[in-house]
Tab-separated table of C-alpha atoms in Angstrom:
chain	number	residue	atom	x	y	z
A	1	MET	CA	0.000	0.000	0.000
A	2	SER	CA	0.952	3.674	0.011
A	3	ASN	CA	3.119	5.508	2.490
A	4	TYR	CA	3.134	9.044	3.893
A	5	GLN	CA	3.882	10.503	0.411
A	6	ALA	CA	0.466	9.486	-0.923
A	7	VAL	CA	-1.369	12.774	-0.294
A	8	ALA	CA	1.322	14.816	-2.031
A	9	VAL	CA	1.419	12.316	-4.917
A	10	VAL	CA	-2.369	12.578	-5.428
A	11	THR	CA	-2.076	16.370	-5.602
A	12	ALA	CA	0.867	16.174	-8.018
A	13	THR	CA	-0.992	13.687	-10.238
A	14	LEU	CA	-4.110	15.851	-10.421
A	15	ARG	CA	-1.941	18.870	-11.289
A	16	TYR	CA	-0.218	16.849	-14.007
A	17	LEU	CA	-3.530	15.714	-15.518
A	18	LEU	CA	-4.875	19.274	-15.546
A	19	HIS	CA	-1.677	20.605	-17.117
A	20	GLU	CA	-1.785	17.956	-19.861
A	21	ALA	CA	-5.419	18.838	-20.563
A	22	VAL	CA	-4.855	22.586	-21.094
A	23	LYS	CA	-1.356	22.808	-22.575
A	24	ASN	CA	-2.522	22.374	-26.184
A	25	ALA	CA	-5.760	24.394	-26.056
A	26	LEU	CA	-4.342	27.251	-23.932
A	27	PRO	CA	-0.527	27.008	-23.887
A	28	GLU	CA	-0.252	30.125	-21.733
A	29	ALA	CA	-2.473	28.677	-18.979
A	30	GLN	CA	-0.875	27.551	-15.710
A	31	VAL	CA	-1.903	25.113	-12.985
A	32	THR	CA	-1.018	26.380	-9.489
A	33	LEU	CA	-1.353	25.041	-5.949
A	34	LYS	CA	-2.012	28.244	-4.009
A	35	ARG	CA	-4.403	29.156	-1.239
A	36	PRO	CA	-7.194	31.362	-2.613
A	37	GLU	CA	-6.077	34.373	-0.580
A	38	GLU	CA	-2.606	34.125	-2.129
A	39	ASP	CA	-3.979	34.813	-5.591
A	40	GLY	CA	-2.920	38.131	-6.963
A	41	GLY	CA	-5.470	40.758	-7.838
A	42	GLY	CA	-5.908	42.989	-10.836
A	43	ALA	CA	-4.207	41.764	-13.996
A	44	ASP	CA	-3.186	38.469	-12.378
A	45	ARG	CA	-6.813	37.405	-12.156
A	46	ASP	CA	-7.199	37.811	-15.945
A	47	ARG	CA	-4.373	35.432	-16.796
A	48	PRO	CA	-5.571	31.917	-17.746
A	49	ARG	CA	-4.942	29.701	-14.743
A	50	ILE	CA	-6.371	26.755	-12.809
A	51	ASN	CA	-5.722	26.774	-9.086
A	52	LEU	CA	-5.848	23.371	-7.353
A	53	PHE	CA	-6.355	23.729	-3.581
A	54	LEU	CA	-6.664	20.865	-1.073
A	55	PHE	CA	-9.144	22.340	1.395
A	56	GLN	CA	-10.250	19.321	3.467
A	57	THR	CA	-9.221	15.803	4.464
A	58	LEU	CA	-11.737	13.346	5.943
A	59	ASP	CA	-11.587	9.832	7.337
A	60	SER	CA	-13.120	7.425	4.864
A	61	PRO	CA	-16.251	5.995	6.552
A	62	THR	CA	-16.061	2.780	4.521
A	63	ALA	CA	-12.336	2.019	4.796
A	64	ARG	CA	-11.169	3.490	8.106
A	65	ASN	CA	-11.608	0.171	9.958
A	66	SER	CA	-10.227	-2.088	7.245
A	67	ASP	CA	-7.082	-2.768	9.293
A	68	LEU	CA	-8.858	-4.204	12.341
A	69	PRO	CA	-7.631	-6.172	14.163
A	70	THR	CA	-3.949	-5.270	13.835
A	71	ARG	CA	-2.655	-7.003	16.968
A	72	ASN	CA	-2.712	-10.554	18.280
A	73	PRO	CA	-3.957	-11.498	21.787
A	74	GLY	CA	-0.431	-10.996	23.130
A	75	GLY	CA	-0.290	-7.403	21.881
A	76	GLY	CA	2.071	-8.080	18.984
A	77	LEU	CA	1.561	-6.111	15.775
A	78	THR	CA	0.305	-8.443	13.023
A	79	ARG	CA	-0.129	-5.840	10.255
A	80	ARG	CA	0.729	-2.217	9.695
A	81	PRO	CA	-1.851	0.307	10.966
A	82	ARG	CA	-3.523	2.030	8.035
A	83	VAL	CA	-4.993	5.511	7.553
A	84	ALA	CA	-7.852	5.873	5.057
A	85	LEU	CA	-8.483	9.420	3.807
A	86	ASN	CA	-10.767	11.207	1.394
A	87	LEU	CA	-9.205	14.366	-0.099
A	88	ASN	CA	-11.440	17.280	-1.099
A	89	TYR	CA	-10.056	19.742	-3.666
A	90	LEU	CA	-11.253	23.135	-4.882
A	91	LEU	CA	-10.544	23.954	-8.560
A	92	THR	CA	-10.734	27.682	-9.296
A	93	PHE	CA	-10.587	29.047	-12.858
A	94	PHE	CA	-9.054	32.467	-13.620
A	95	GLY	CA	-8.911	34.551	-16.760
A	96	ASP	CA	-11.504	36.460	-18.696
A	97	ALA	CA	-14.967	34.934	-19.105
A	98	GLU	CA	-14.033	33.032	-22.260
A	99	ASN	CA	-10.778	31.562	-20.940
A	100	SER	CA	-12.164	30.638	-17.513
A	101	HIS	CA	-15.028	28.804	-19.176
A	102	LEU	CA	-12.639	27.006	-21.513
A	103	LEU	CA	-10.514	25.948	-18.535
A	104	LEU	CA	-13.595	24.688	-16.709
A	105	GLY	CA	-14.549	22.506	-19.664
A	106	LEU	CA	-11.015	21.185	-20.145
A	107	ALA	CA	-10.567	20.367	-16.459
A	108	THR	CA	-13.894	18.612	-15.924
A	109	THR	CA	-13.466	16.607	-19.118
A	110	ALA	CA	-9.966	15.503	-18.126
A	111	LEU	CA	-10.968	14.453	-14.619
A	112	HIS	CA	-13.985	12.592	-15.956
A	113	GLN	CA	-11.691	10.767	-18.401
A	114	HIS	CA	-9.254	9.937	-15.597
A	115	ALA	CA	-11.851	8.908	-13.025
A	116	PHE	CA	-9.247	6.558	-11.517
A	117	LEU	CA	-5.577	7.472	-11.062
A	118	THR	CA	-3.817	4.766	-13.040
A	119	PRO	CA	-0.258	3.587	-12.301
A	120	GLN	CA	0.877	5.274	-15.555
A	121	ASP	CA	-0.702	8.619	-14.527
A	122	ILE	CA	1.101	8.489	-11.170
A	123	GLN	CA	4.457	7.467	-12.659
A	124	ASP	CA	4.290	10.235	-15.302
A	125	ALA	CA	3.411	12.849	-12.677
A	126	THR	CA	6.318	11.908	-10.361
A	127	SER	CA	8.993	11.012	-12.898
A	128	SER	CA	10.653	14.429	-12.553
A	129	LYS	CA	10.086	14.667	-8.775
A	130	PRO	CA	12.495	12.416	-6.830
A	131	SER	CA	10.942	13.423	-3.503
A	132	LEU	CA	7.589	11.877	-4.543
A	133	GLN	CA	8.888	8.636	-6.002
A	134	GLY	CA	8.445	5.358	-4.133
A	135	SER	CA	5.110	6.286	-2.576
A	136	GLY	CA	3.492	2.993	-3.568
A	137	LEU	CA	0.313	4.792	-4.637
A	138	ASP	CA	0.590	3.304	-8.131
A	139	GLN	CA	0.217	-0.174	-6.570
A	140	GLN	CA	-2.745	0.673	-4.321
A	141	GLN	CA	-5.853	-1.467	-4.691
A	142	PRO	CA	-8.432	-0.180	-5.150
A	143	PRO	CA	-6.961	2.791	-7.035
A	144	VAL	CA	-7.785	6.359	-6.054
A	145	ARG	CA	-11.076	7.508	-7.591
A	146	VAL	CA	-11.747	11.127	-8.584
A	147	ALA	CA	-15.375	12.312	-8.529
A	148	PRO	CA	-17.072	15.725	-8.398
A	149	LEU	CA	-18.539	17.075	-5.154
A	150	THR	CA	-21.957	18.721	-5.358
A	151	PHE	CA	-22.128	22.095	-3.604
A	152	SER	CA	-25.133	24.408	-3.705
A	153	PHE	CA	-24.634	28.114	-4.357
A	154	ASP	CA	-25.333	28.815	-0.685
A	155	GLU	CA	-22.699	26.281	0.397
A	156	PHE	CA	-20.180	27.784	-2.036
A	157	SER	CA	-20.923	31.269	-0.705
A	158	LYS	CA	-20.305	30.127	2.875
A	159	PHE	CA	-17.146	28.364	1.741
A	160	TRP	CA	-15.693	31.447	0.055
A	161	SER	CA	-16.647	33.695	2.990
A	162	GLY	CA	-14.024	31.856	5.008
A	163	PHE	CA	-11.265	33.532	2.961
A	164	PHE	CA	-10.649	37.102	4.033
A	165	GLN	CA	-11.591	39.723	1.410
A	166	ILE	CA	-11.373	37.283	-1.505
A	167	PRO	CA	-13.991	37.695	-4.241
A	168	TYR	CA	-15.713	34.587	-5.517
A	169	SER	CA	-14.281	33.001	-8.667
A	170	LEU	CA	-15.692	30.275	-10.886
A	171	SER	CA	-15.017	27.036	-9.001
A	172	VAL	CA	-15.815	23.339	-8.788
A	173	ALA	CA	-14.971	20.776	-6.103
A	174	TYR	CA	-13.674	17.208	-6.490
A	175	GLN	CA	-12.975	14.367	-4.094
A	176	ALA	CA	-10.118	11.877	-4.389
A	177	SER	CA	-10.914	8.671	-2.512
A	178	VAL	CA	-9.755	6.568	-0.947
A	179	VAL	CA	-6.082	7.192	-0.105
A	180	LEU	CA	-4.648	4.331	2.001
A	181	MET	CA	-1.437	5.063	3.896
A	182	ASP	CA	0.345	2.383	5.882
A	183	SER	CA	2.508	3.051	8.927
A	184	PRO	CA	6.221	2.218	8.482
A	185	ILE	CA	6.155	-0.001	11.605
A	186	GLU	CA	7.193	-3.568	10.843
A	187	PRO	CA	4.672	-6.208	12.018
A	188	VAL	CA	5.685	-9.310	13.934
A	189	ALA	CA	5.379	-12.663	12.179
A	190	THR	CA	2.861	-14.999	13.823
A	191	LEU	CA	2.379	-18.734	13.502
A	192	PRO	CA	-0.665	-19.887	11.520
A	193	VAL	CA	-3.653	-21.544	13.141
A	194	ARG	CA	-2.747	-25.196	13.464
A	195	GLN	CA	-6.225	-26.641	13.815
A	196	VAL	CA	-9.757	-25.304	13.567
A	197	GLY	CA	-12.583	-27.042	15.331
A	198	SER	CA	-14.049	-27.898	18.695
A	199	ARG	CA	-13.662	-30.833	21.053
A	200	GLY	CA	-17.346	-31.542	21.342
A	201	VAL	CA	-20.708	-31.156	19.748
A	202	PRO	CA	-22.009	-27.632	20.307
A	203	ARG	CA	-25.148	-27.335	22.392
A	204	PRO	CA	-28.184	-25.610	20.984
A	205	THR	CA	-28.991	-22.268	22.532
A	206	PRO	CA	-31.113	-22.938	25.637
A	207	ARG	CA	-34.540	-21.332	25.743
A	208	LEU	CA	-36.145	-20.307	29.009
A	209	GLY	CA	-39.879	-20.730	29.445
A	210	PRO	CA	-42.250	-18.332	31.252
A	211	LEU	CA	-41.692	-17.878	34.984
A	212	ALA	CA	-44.576	-17.801	37.453
A	213	PRO	CA	-44.710	-14.909	39.957
A	214	VAL	CA	-43.208	-15.812	43.312
A	215	SER	CA	-43.755	-14.616	46.878
A	216	PHE	CA	-41.345	-14.784	49.805
A	217	PRO	CA	-42.785	-16.384	52.963
A	218	ALA	CA	-43.313	-14.089	55.950
A	219	SER	CA	-40.254	-15.673	57.600
A	220	GLY	CA	-38.048	-14.252	54.846
A	221	ALA	CA	-36.615	-17.635	53.788
A	222	PRO	CA	-35.685	-17.479	50.084
A	223	PRO	CA	-38.129	-19.468	47.914
A	224	THR	CA	-37.311	-22.029	45.228
A	225	ILE	CA	-38.795	-21.617	41.749
A	226	ASP	CA	-39.267	-24.179	38.988
A	227	VAL	CA	-37.286	-23.599	35.786
A	228	GLU	CA	-38.720	-24.840	32.495
A	229	GLY	CA	-37.608	-24.493	28.900
A	230	ASP	CA	-35.777	-26.183	26.046
A	231	GLY	CA	-32.179	-27.395	26.174
A	232	LEU	CA	-31.737	-26.773	29.920
A	233	VAL	CA	-29.642	-29.110	32.085
A	234	ARG	CA	-28.494	-29.205	35.675
A	235	GLY	CA	-25.472	-27.003	36.209
A	236	ASP	CA	-26.607	-24.283	33.825
A	237	MET	CA	-26.739	-20.783	35.229
A	238	LEU	CA	-29.676	-18.441	35.695
A	239	GLU	CA	-29.050	-14.702	35.918
A	240	VAL	CA	-31.708	-13.101	38.125
A	241	GLY	CA	-31.431	-9.372	38.674
A	242	GLY	CA	-27.704	-9.450	37.917
A	243	THR	CA	-26.949	-12.441	40.209
A	244	LEU	CA	-25.849	-15.809	38.756
A	245	LEU	CA	-27.585	-18.830	40.296
A	246	THR	CA	-26.925	-22.520	39.619
A	247	ILE	CA	-29.844	-24.563	38.281
A	248	GLY	CA	-30.328	-27.772	40.259
A	249	ALA	CA	-32.748	-30.685	40.509
A	250	GLY	CA	-36.283	-29.809	41.573
A	251	PRO	CA	-38.340	-31.792	44.119
A	252	SER	CA	-40.624	-33.184	41.392
A	253	GLY	CA	-37.794	-34.313	39.110
A	254	GLY	CA	-37.619	-31.103	37.116
A	255	LEU	CA	-35.196	-28.196	37.390
A	256	SER	CA	-35.288	-25.479	40.021
A	257	VAL	CA	-33.242	-22.687	41.506
A	258	THR	CA	-33.285	-21.033	44.924
A	259	LEU	CA	-33.583	-17.262	44.809
A	260	PRO	CA	-31.163	-15.096	46.796
A	261	ALA	CA	-32.448	-13.696	50.110
A	262	THR	CA	-31.323	-10.218	49.005
A	263	LEU	CA	-33.636	-10.121	45.972
A	264	SER	CA	-35.948	-7.096	46.148
A	265	PRO	CA	-39.667	-7.119	45.270
A	266	GLY	CA	-40.696	-6.078	41.758
A	267	PRO	CA	-39.915	-7.297	38.222
A	268	HIS	CA	-36.464	-8.726	37.449
A	269	PRO	CA	-34.931	-9.693	34.075
A	270	VAL	CA	-33.893	-13.353	33.886
A	271	ARG	CA	-31.552	-14.997	31.381
A	272	VAL	CA	-30.140	-18.489	31.175
A	273	GLY	CA	-26.475	-19.209	30.536
A	274	ILE	CA	-24.261	-22.193	29.847
A	275	THR	CA	-20.719	-22.828	31.021
A	276	VAL	CA	-18.081	-23.205	28.309
A	277	SER	CA	-14.296	-23.555	28.450
A	278	LEU	CA	-12.320	-20.888	26.633
A	279	GLY	CA	-8.628	-20.046	26.292
A	280	ASN	CA	-5.471	-22.019	26.808
A	281	PRO	CA	-5.433	-23.519	29.362
A	282	PRO	CA	-9.236	-23.843	29.189
A	283	THR	CA	-11.034	-21.653	31.713
A	284	PRO	CA	-14.763	-21.989	32.467
A	285	HIS	CA	-16.861	-19.005	31.356
A	286	THR	CA	-20.593	-18.444	31.591
A	287	VAL	CA	-22.134	-17.414	28.275
A	288	LEU	CA	-25.604	-15.898	28.629
A	289	SER	CA	-28.207	-16.663	25.993
A	290	SER	CA	-30.191	-13.976	24.198
A	291	THR	CA	-33.555	-15.222	25.473
A	292	GLU	CA	-34.844	-13.108	28.360
A	293	ARG	CA	-37.811	-13.549	30.647
A	294	GLU	CA	-39.274	-11.536	33.516
A	295	LEU	CA	-39.631	-12.806	37.062
A	296	LYS	CA	-42.135	-10.954	39.231
A	297	VAL	CA	-41.226	-11.084	42.924
A	298	ARG	CA	-44.320	-10.219	44.937
A	299	PRO	CA	-43.858	-8.287	48.164
A	300	THR	CA	-45.222	-10.122	51.223
A	301	ILE	CA	-46.916	-8.249	54.077
A	302	ALA	CA	-45.510	-9.988	57.157
A	303	THR	CA	-47.282	-7.663	59.639
A	304	ILE	CA	-49.433	-4.556	59.306
A	305	SER	CA	-50.675	-2.267	62.072
A	306	PHE	CA	-52.184	1.152	62.565
A	307	ASN	CA	-50.082	3.705	64.466
A	308	ALA	CA	-47.578	1.021	65.379
A	309	ALA	CA	-44.688	3.441	64.954
A	310	THR	CA	-46.388	6.144	67.082
A	311	PRO	CA	-48.559	4.357	69.689
A	312	ALA	CA	-49.099	7.536	71.710
A	313	VAL	CA	-50.857	9.255	68.843
A	314	VAL	CA	-54.670	9.178	69.057
A	315	PHE	CA	-57.082	9.210	66.150
A	316	PRO	CA	-57.965	11.551	64.657
A	317	PRO	CA	-54.388	12.791	64.819
A	318	SER	CA	-53.471	16.172	66.160
A	319	PRO	CA	-51.722	18.645	63.830
A	320	GLY	CA	-48.098	17.743	63.271
A	321	ALA	CA	-48.586	14.095	64.290
A	322	PRO	CA	-50.266	12.290	61.365
A	323	ALA	CA	-51.622	8.796	61.841
A	324	THR	CA	-49.622	6.093	60.053
A	325	ILE	CA	-49.853	2.505	58.945
A	326	THR	CA	-46.712	0.467	59.503
A	327	VAL	CA	-46.001	-2.486	57.214
A	328	GLN	CA	-43.273	-5.077	57.635
A	329	VAL	CA	-42.524	-6.259	54.073
A	330	VAL	CA	-40.562	-9.303	52.913
A	331	PRO	CA	-38.187	-9.037	51.136
A	332	PRO	CA	-37.080	-5.447	51.882
A	333	LEU	CA	-37.214	-2.822	49.152
A	334	ARG	CA	-33.989	-1.800	47.509
A	335	ALA	CA	-32.812	1.820	47.516
A	336	GLY	CA	-34.989	4.117	45.439
A	337	GLN	CA	-38.097	1.917	45.393
A	338	VAL	CA	-41.434	3.373	46.566
A	339	ALA	CA	-44.432	1.237	47.481
A	340	THR	CA	-48.171	1.829	47.127
A	341	LEU	CA	-50.664	0.524	49.730
A	342	SER	CA	-54.168	-0.353	48.499
A	343	LEU	CA	-56.962	-0.721	51.089
A	344	PHE	CA	-60.231	-2.573	50.366
A	345	PRO	CA	-63.063	-2.486	52.976
A	346	THR	CA	-64.052	-5.895	54.355
A	347	ALA	CA	-67.664	-7.091	54.575
A	348	THR	CA	-67.593	-6.592	58.358
A	349	SER	CA	-65.959	-3.163	58.245
A	350	PRO	CA	-67.238	-1.169	61.245
A	351	GLY	CA	-66.472	2.165	59.605
A	352	ALA	CA	-69.425	3.977	58.093
A	353	GLY	CA	-68.868	4.724	54.437
A	354	ALA	CA	-65.552	2.855	54.249
A	355	LYS	CA	-64.265	2.769	50.657
A	356	SER	CA	-61.331	1.460	48.683
A	357	LEU	CA	-58.383	3.803	48.480
A	358	VAL	CA	-54.769	3.888	47.380
A	359	LEU	CA	-52.122	5.425	49.626
A	360	ASP	CA	-49.030	6.443	47.643
A	361	GLY	CA	-45.566	7.134	48.946
A	362	ALA	CA	-44.816	4.307	51.370
A	363	THR	CA	-41.169	4.859	52.319
A	364	GLN	CA	-38.690	2.449	53.871
A	365	GLU	CA	-37.007	4.105	56.848
A	366	THR	CA	-35.413	0.887	58.099
A	367	PRO	CA	-34.900	-2.286	56.029
A	368	GLY	CA	-38.202	-4.075	55.568
A	369	VAL	CA	-40.316	-1.528	57.485
A	370	LEU	CA	-42.618	0.840	55.574
A	371	SER	CA	-44.655	3.702	56.988
A	372	ILE	CA	-47.396	5.624	55.209
A	373	ALA	CA	-49.634	8.484	56.337
A	374	VAL	CA	-53.415	7.946	56.597
A	375	PRO	CA	-55.974	10.687	55.802
A	376	ALA	CA	-57.987	11.860	58.828
A	377	ASN	CA	-61.372	10.859	57.404
A	378	VAL	CA	-60.531	7.166	56.842
A	379	THR	CA	-62.025	4.572	59.228
A	380	GLY	CA	-62.874	0.905	58.960
A	381	THR	CA	-61.368	-2.546	58.584
A	382	PHE	CA	-59.527	-3.122	55.327
A	383	PHE	CA	-57.781	-5.804	53.356
A	384	ALA	CA	-54.301	-4.492	52.525
A	385	ARG	CA	-52.353	-5.061	49.342
A	386	LEU	CA	-48.843	-3.697	48.753
A	387	GLY	CA	-47.539	-2.834	45.280
A	388	VAL	CA	-43.897	-2.307	44.277
A	389	ASP	CA	-43.005	-1.314	40.702
A	390	GLY	CA	-46.295	-2.706	39.376
A	391	VAL	CA	-46.066	-6.031	41.265
A	392	ASP	CA	-48.723	-6.512	44.029
A	393	SER	CA	-48.721	-8.716	47.093
A	394	GLU	CA	-51.168	-11.598	47.367
A	395	LEU	CA	-54.325	-11.676	49.499
A	396	GLY	CA	-55.080	-14.744	51.595
A	397	VAL	CA	-57.990	-16.917	50.442
A	398	ASP	CA	-59.858	-19.598	52.412
A	399	SER	CA	-61.286	-22.876	51.101
A	400	SER	CA	-64.493	-21.187	50.027
A	401	GLY	CA	-62.662	-18.595	47.956
A	402	ARG	CA	-63.159	-15.654	50.323
A	403	PHE	CA	-60.359	-13.217	51.140
A	404	THR	CA	-58.923	-13.606	54.631
A	405	GLY	CA	-56.244	-10.966	54.902
A	406	PRO	CA	-53.973	-9.339	55.679
A	407	GLU	CA	-56.258	-6.896	57.524
A	408	VAL	CA	-55.754	-3.558	59.239
A	409	THR	CA	-58.290	-1.686	61.339
A	410	ILE	CA	-58.372	2.097	61.406
A	411	PRO	CA	-60.576	3.216	64.340
């Protein structure tokens, strides 16, 4: 590939092609490489001339990562790092109206004819320039392509306004792409891959089935859940809320896993993973599958009482001492979670006009203990249901299908 000389060689080749295009039609015309503000004024602007100006270089979006990876796992360089550039040129045509238009036609025709810089074009352009020989650009594959850039009049006006006190001149823009330049660093030779393959038959990707909602018992002991799906075996891993758990044998002959005691109530993403050996020497790694399920951990109301945190407060409360309901929840909420307490009047509610209501903003002052303020006009006996992040606790049901609790009485 090319070396650091490539940009200068592209410019020299374009200048050579433009010079060859105009030398017969307008022998007095020149091809210069000046900045626009270096152009002379007055009579100099009427002399036939094409000015070739490299105004921008850009990383090639399609070729900038063609050299990845360049290093082996040990950090050794396996191939030379490569820079991929697109070069944007401004062609400005000077002379009277007739000559500038002639130069425009000659230049655009020549660059359309030489849409790719051939090895012969590059060699002819650098034959009299020793400092540009040996660039390797004539061997680059794919060769450098030259194509016009489309600028609107407004874009051209903004472009020319960047040059101080320079009047606009007839111009066109071209892009030379892509220029590949290799670093001179010598890579380190590496041994070829001796054998490709695996030592066993690859397993199909395991698929995890739906997971039933689960509740912690009031004692706080972590529950065990059944795990169902396709391609699952004992010893696979289950990621629950960021924690890896080992899948074991269930009591009914299936698969199960015991949840961690620190798992908070609410929904948790669950993925299944398999253990594979990677590297040399082989080291076990857990590879998680792409299938993901949701496990809903219901909060459990272990105890609930009215004014338990402030037993000296009477109802209705005096100003500054609101009545509260205290709930002991299992498992405790994690930091940042807020619970909602829903109250449903029982059939034997002693309170006149008792109605269902939702009390928002239950906060956890100590782990597992929630307190929530009660409006002054609420009385009666209620079934209580606690919700955390859209997951509600369960109500007790007797053999006849009637709700049994948990209950709280607000006198």
